[in-house]
One Martini backbone bead per residue (centre of mass of N, CA, C, O) as a GRO file, in nm:
protein
  224
    1MET     BB    1  -2.133  -0.825  -2.106
    2ALA     BB    2  -2.178  -0.512  -2.080
    3ILE     BB    3  -2.186  -0.292  -1.824
    4LYS     BB    4  -2.428  -0.122  -1.933
    5ASP     BB    5  -2.615  -0.404  -1.913
    6TRP     BB    6  -2.622  -0.395  -1.630
    7PRO     BB    7  -2.727  -0.366  -1.341
    8ALA     BB    8  -2.708  -0.080  -1.160
    9ASP     BB    9  -2.608  -0.223  -0.885
   10ASP     BB   10  -2.340  -0.359  -1.044
   11ARG     BB   11  -2.212  -0.101  -1.114
   12PRO     BB   12  -1.934   0.055  -1.007
   13ARG     BB   13  -2.012   0.355  -1.022
   14GLU     BB   14  -2.293   0.335  -0.892
   15LYS     BB   15  -2.195   0.194  -0.635
   16LEU     BB   16  -2.012   0.422  -0.534
   17LEU     BB   17  -2.232   0.641  -0.515
   18ARG     BB   18  -2.414   0.471  -0.310
   19THR     BB   19  -2.174   0.327  -0.097
   20GLY     BB   20  -1.888   0.372  -0.165
   21ALA     BB   21  -1.560   0.283  -0.213
   22GLU     BB   22  -1.526   0.066   0.025
   23ALA     BB   23  -1.741  -0.144  -0.112
   24LEU     BB   24  -1.540  -0.220  -0.314
   25SER     BB   25  -1.357  -0.402  -0.504
   26ASP     BB   26  -1.070  -0.431  -0.654
   27ALA     BB   27  -1.186  -0.475  -0.936
   28GLU     BB   28  -1.381  -0.237  -0.938
   29LEU     BB   29  -1.171  -0.008  -0.893
   30LEU     BB   30  -0.999  -0.082  -1.144
   31ALA     BB   31  -1.226  -0.047  -1.355
   32ILE     BB   32  -1.252   0.254  -1.319
   33PHE     BB   33  -0.968   0.326  -1.400
   34LEU     BB   34  -0.982   0.187  -1.692
   35ARG     BB   35  -1.301   0.220  -1.802
   36THR     BB   36  -1.202  -0.008  -2.014
   37GLY     BB   37  -1.180  -0.264  -2.202
   38VAL     BB   38  -1.164  -0.526  -2.426
   39LYS     BB   39  -1.216  -0.727  -2.662
   40GLY     BB   40  -1.460  -0.922  -2.502
   41ILE     BB   41  -1.389  -0.741  -2.234
   42SER     BB   42  -1.451  -0.624  -1.945
   43ALA     BB   43  -1.331  -0.424  -1.704
   44VAL     BB   44  -1.375  -0.627  -1.474
   45ASP     BB   45  -1.244  -0.874  -1.610
   46LEU     BB   46  -0.973  -0.737  -1.661
   47ALA     BB   47  -0.915  -0.683  -1.362
   48ARG     BB   48  -0.909  -0.979  -1.274
   49GLN     BB   49  -0.676  -1.063  -1.459
   50LEU     BB   50  -0.463  -0.865  -1.341
   51LEU     BB   51  -0.473  -0.964  -1.046
   52SER     BB   52  -0.378  -1.248  -1.128
   53GLU     BB   53  -0.115  -1.167  -1.278
   54PHE     BB   54   0.012  -0.993  -1.025
   55GLY     BB   55  -0.153  -1.109  -0.737
   56SER     BB   56  -0.220  -0.794  -0.674
   57LEU     BB   57  -0.288  -0.469  -0.619
   58ARG     BB   58  -0.019  -0.385  -0.507
   59ARG     BB   59   0.163  -0.503  -0.739
   60LEU     BB   60   0.045  -0.326  -0.953
   61LEU     BB   61   0.100  -0.041  -0.822
   62GLU     BB   62   0.430  -0.128  -0.787
   63ALA     BB   63   0.497  -0.143  -1.067
   64ASP     BB   64   0.687  -0.112  -1.319
   65GLU     BB   65   0.672  -0.007  -1.629
   66PRO     BB   66   0.725  -0.274  -1.786
   67SER     BB   67   0.534  -0.453  -1.629
   68PHE     BB   68   0.276  -0.289  -1.660
   69CYS     BB   69   0.276  -0.266  -1.984
   70ASN     BB   70   0.244  -0.593  -2.012
   71GLY     BB   71  -0.030  -0.572  -1.947
   72HIS     BB   72  -0.344  -0.634  -2.012
   73GLY     BB   73  -0.453  -0.324  -2.141
   74LEU     BB   74  -0.199  -0.172  -2.112
   75GLY     BB   75   0.025   0.121  -2.058
   76GLN     BB   76   0.177   0.421  -2.042
   77ALA     BB   77  -0.074   0.594  -1.990
   78LYS     BB   78  -0.166   0.431  -1.741
   79PHE     BB   79   0.092   0.469  -1.580
   80VAL     BB   80   0.084   0.773  -1.552
   81GLN     BB   81  -0.193   0.789  -1.423
   82LEU     BB   82  -0.123   0.621  -1.170
   83GLN     BB   83   0.110   0.799  -1.062
   84ALA     BB   84  -0.074   1.046  -1.018
   85VAL     BB   85  -0.267   0.914  -0.814
   86LEU     BB   86  -0.055   0.830  -0.598
   87GLU     BB   87   0.057   1.116  -0.550
   88MET     BB   88  -0.206   1.248  -0.458
   89SER     BB   89  -0.246   1.062  -0.218
   90ARG     BB   90   0.019   1.142  -0.068
   91ARG     BB   91  -0.039   1.448  -0.052
   92HIS     BB   92  -0.301   1.430   0.105
   93LEU     BB   93  -0.188   1.290   0.356
   94GLU     BB   94   0.025   1.509   0.417
   95SER     BB   95  -0.179   1.746   0.448
   96THR     BB   96  -0.318   1.621   0.693
   97MET     BB   97  -0.053   1.640   0.879
   98ILE     BB   98   0.005   1.977   0.806
   99ARG     BB   99  -0.251   2.154   0.943
  100GLY     BB  100  -0.169   2.190   1.267
  101GLU     BB  101  -0.197   1.923   1.398
  102ALA     BB  102  -0.156   1.699   1.619
  103LEU     BB  103   0.049   1.395   1.625
  104ASN     BB  104  -0.167   1.148   1.779
  105ASP     BB  105  -0.216   0.951   1.528
  106CYS     BB  106  -0.101   0.642   1.470
  107ASP     BB  107  -0.255   0.552   1.215
  108LEU     BB  108  -0.184   0.791   1.035
  109THR     BB  109   0.116   0.752   1.051
  110LYS     BB  110   0.130   0.465   0.940
  111ASN     BB  111   0.000   0.524   0.664
  112TYR     BB  112   0.205   0.727   0.563
  113LEU     BB  113   0.458   0.541   0.589
  114LYS     BB  114   0.356   0.318   0.412
  115GLN     BB  115   0.341   0.486   0.149
  116ARG     BB  116   0.653   0.579   0.158
  117LEU     BB  117   0.807   0.270   0.222
  118ARG     BB  118   0.697  -0.018   0.116
  119ALA     BB  119   0.810  -0.032  -0.196
  120TYR     BB  120   1.090  -0.078  -0.119
  121PRO     BB  121   1.371  -0.304  -0.192
  122TYR     BB  122   1.502  -0.129   0.032
  123GLU     BB  123   1.640   0.027   0.298
  124VAL     BB  124   1.473   0.287   0.490
  125PHE     BB  125   1.553   0.583   0.669
  126ALA     BB  126   1.331   0.786   0.867
  127CYS     BB  127   1.182   1.122   0.949
  128LEU     BB  128   0.978   1.288   1.186
  129PHE     BB  129   0.941   1.631   1.234
  130LEU     BB  130   0.866   1.807   1.539
  131ASP     BB  131   0.711   2.002   1.744
  132ASN     BB  132   0.607   2.090   2.069
  133GLN     BB  133   0.302   1.986   1.952
  134HIS     BB  134   0.333   1.754   1.740
  135ARG     BB  135   0.389   1.888   1.466
  136MET     BB  136   0.455   1.881   1.145
  137ILE     BB  137   0.743   1.974   0.955
  138ALA     BB  138   0.887   1.697   0.845
  139PHE     BB  139   1.005   1.472   0.588
  140GLU     BB  140   1.286   1.227   0.588
  141GLU     BB  141   1.524   1.062   0.399
  142LEU     BB  142   1.836   0.957   0.530
  143PHE     BB  143   1.870   0.636   0.465
  144ARG     BB  144   2.033   0.391   0.253
  145GLY     BB  145   2.017   0.045   0.149
  146THR     BB  146   1.996  -0.262   0.160
  147ILE     BB  147   1.818  -0.543   0.226
  148ASP     BB  148   2.001  -0.578   0.504
  149GLY     BB  149   2.044  -0.256   0.542
  150ALA     BB  150   2.111   0.047   0.736
  151SER     BB  151   2.309   0.318   0.788
  152VAL     BB  152   2.310   0.490   1.105
  153TYR     BB  153   2.367   0.838   1.200
  154PRO     BB  154   2.342   1.025   1.476
  155ARG     BB  155   2.469   1.292   1.390
  156GLU     BB  156   2.280   1.343   1.141
  157VAL     BB  157   2.011   1.344   1.298
  158VAL     BB  158   2.073   1.577   1.480
  159LYS     BB  159   2.128   1.786   1.264
  160GLN     BB  160   1.844   1.776   1.129
  161ALA     BB  161   1.680   1.847   1.382
  162LEU     BB  162   1.814   2.129   1.426
  163GLN     BB  163   1.739   2.250   1.146
  164HIS     BB  164   1.419   2.212   1.216
  165ASN     BB  165   1.357   2.268   1.515
  166ALA     BB  166   1.307   2.020   1.681
  167ALA     BB  167   1.131   1.850   1.964
  168ALA     BB  168   1.057   1.592   1.781
  169VAL     BB  169   1.048   1.233   1.694
  170ILE     BB  170   0.992   0.999   1.416
  171PHE     BB  171   1.073   0.692   1.333
  172ALA     BB  172   1.157   0.505   1.017
  173HIS     BB  173   1.127   0.176   0.861
  174ASN     BB  174   1.192  -0.080   0.638
  175HIS     BB  175   1.101  -0.429   0.547
  176PRO     BB  176   1.154  -0.602   0.264
  177SER     BB  177   1.053  -0.886   0.377
  178GLY     BB  178   0.768  -0.795   0.547
  179VAL     BB  179   0.874  -0.799   0.841
  180ALA     BB  180   0.802  -0.593   1.138
  181GLU     BB  181   0.994  -0.691   1.329
  182PRO     BB  182   1.216  -0.618   1.558
  183SER     BB  183   1.540  -0.597   1.591
  184GLN     BB  184   1.822  -0.566   1.763
  185ALA     BB  185   1.927  -0.336   1.579
  186ASP     BB  186   1.678  -0.153   1.612
  187ILE     BB  187   1.696  -0.118   1.921
  188HIS     BB  188   1.987  -0.011   1.931
  189ILE     BB  189   1.957   0.248   1.746
  190THR     BB  190   1.727   0.378   1.910
  191ARG     BB  191   1.894   0.421   2.170
  192ARG     BB  192   2.118   0.590   2.044
  193LEU     BB  193   1.939   0.817   1.942
  194LYS     BB  194   1.804   0.894   2.205
  195SER     BB  195   2.067   0.972   2.351
  196ALA     BB  196   2.159   1.194   2.152
  197LEU     BB  197   1.890   1.374   2.167
  198GLU     BB  198   1.890   1.434   2.474
  199LEU     BB  199   2.134   1.638   2.464
  200VAL     BB  200   1.914   1.838   2.282
  201ASP     BB  201   1.605   1.810   2.373
  202ILE     BB  202   1.497   1.548   2.197
  203ARG     BB  203   1.224   1.362   2.132
  204VAL     BB  204   1.130   1.014   2.127
  205LEU     BB  205   0.824   0.869   2.029
  206ASP     BB  206   0.910   0.676   1.774
  207HIS     BB  207   0.930   0.346   1.597
  208ILE     BB  208   0.848   0.259   1.267
  209ILE     BB  209   0.760  -0.049   1.106
  210VAL     BB  210   0.763  -0.151   0.765
  211GLY     BB  211   0.557  -0.380   0.595
  212ASP     BB  212   0.310  -0.560   0.454
  213ASP     BB  213   0.140  -0.481   0.683
  214GLU     BB  214   0.117  -0.365   0.975
  215PRO     BB  215   0.257  -0.138   1.130
  216LEU     BB  216   0.516  -0.099   1.384
  217SER     BB  217   0.522   0.003   1.727
  218MET     BB  218   0.763   0.048   1.968
  219ALA     BB  219   0.597   0.203   2.173
  220GLN     BB  220   0.361  -0.011   2.199
  221LEU     BB  221   0.598  -0.229   2.295
  222GLY     BB  222   0.796  -0.075   2.503
  223GLN     BB  223   1.083   0.024   2.318
  224ILE     BB  224   1.108   0.359   2.410
   0.00000   0.00000   0.00000
C-alpha cells in the first residue's frame, strides 16, 4: 500500500507535523528524506531495508559515496543531498555555539564535538579556543594520526592558542575504536598541555573524548 493511502496518523510527514521530528523512528525520518520508494516498495519499507543493509542510521549517514550509492534506491543525487543536510546541521550547531553566549553547557559541547569528530576512521586531536568569558572563538583540528593515535605537540597548541588570543581551551579527540575511556596516554598528554598553557595564563577547562556513544568529559571524571 502506498503511503498516501495510509491513515493520516501513520504517515511520516503528517506525524512529524503533529508530534515533532523527535517522535519519528529512524525509518520514518529516512523515508521523509528519501521522499519516494521504488517500484512495489514504499519509502518507509525502503528505509527499513536500507537500515538493515547498512546496519544502522549512523552507518548510512557516514557511508562514503561508493557504499552509499550502492544502496537500493540510492544514488549520487541522494548522496549529494545528504551531505548538504549534514553540513547544514553542523553549521547550525556551530552557530549556536558562537552566538556570544558563554560555553557552559557540557552537553552542547559534547554534541558539537561528536558531530565533528566521531566519523573519522583515524584519530584527530582538536581544540575549542575560548575567550575570557568562555565564549567560543574558534574550533581547529590540530593533529591527525593513525587509528593507533595522534602525536600532539604542546608547543604547537600553545602557539595556536596565542594566535587566537584565547583565555581558555577545551581539548577533544576521537577514539576510532569506539570506546571513549581515557587511556594513560590521554591523561599524560592532557597534563603536559595543561602545564604548558599555564605558563602563558591559558586555562584548560576540559578534554572530551568522542567514541561511539556518549562523549566522555575528563573534567567530569576529575582528571583535569
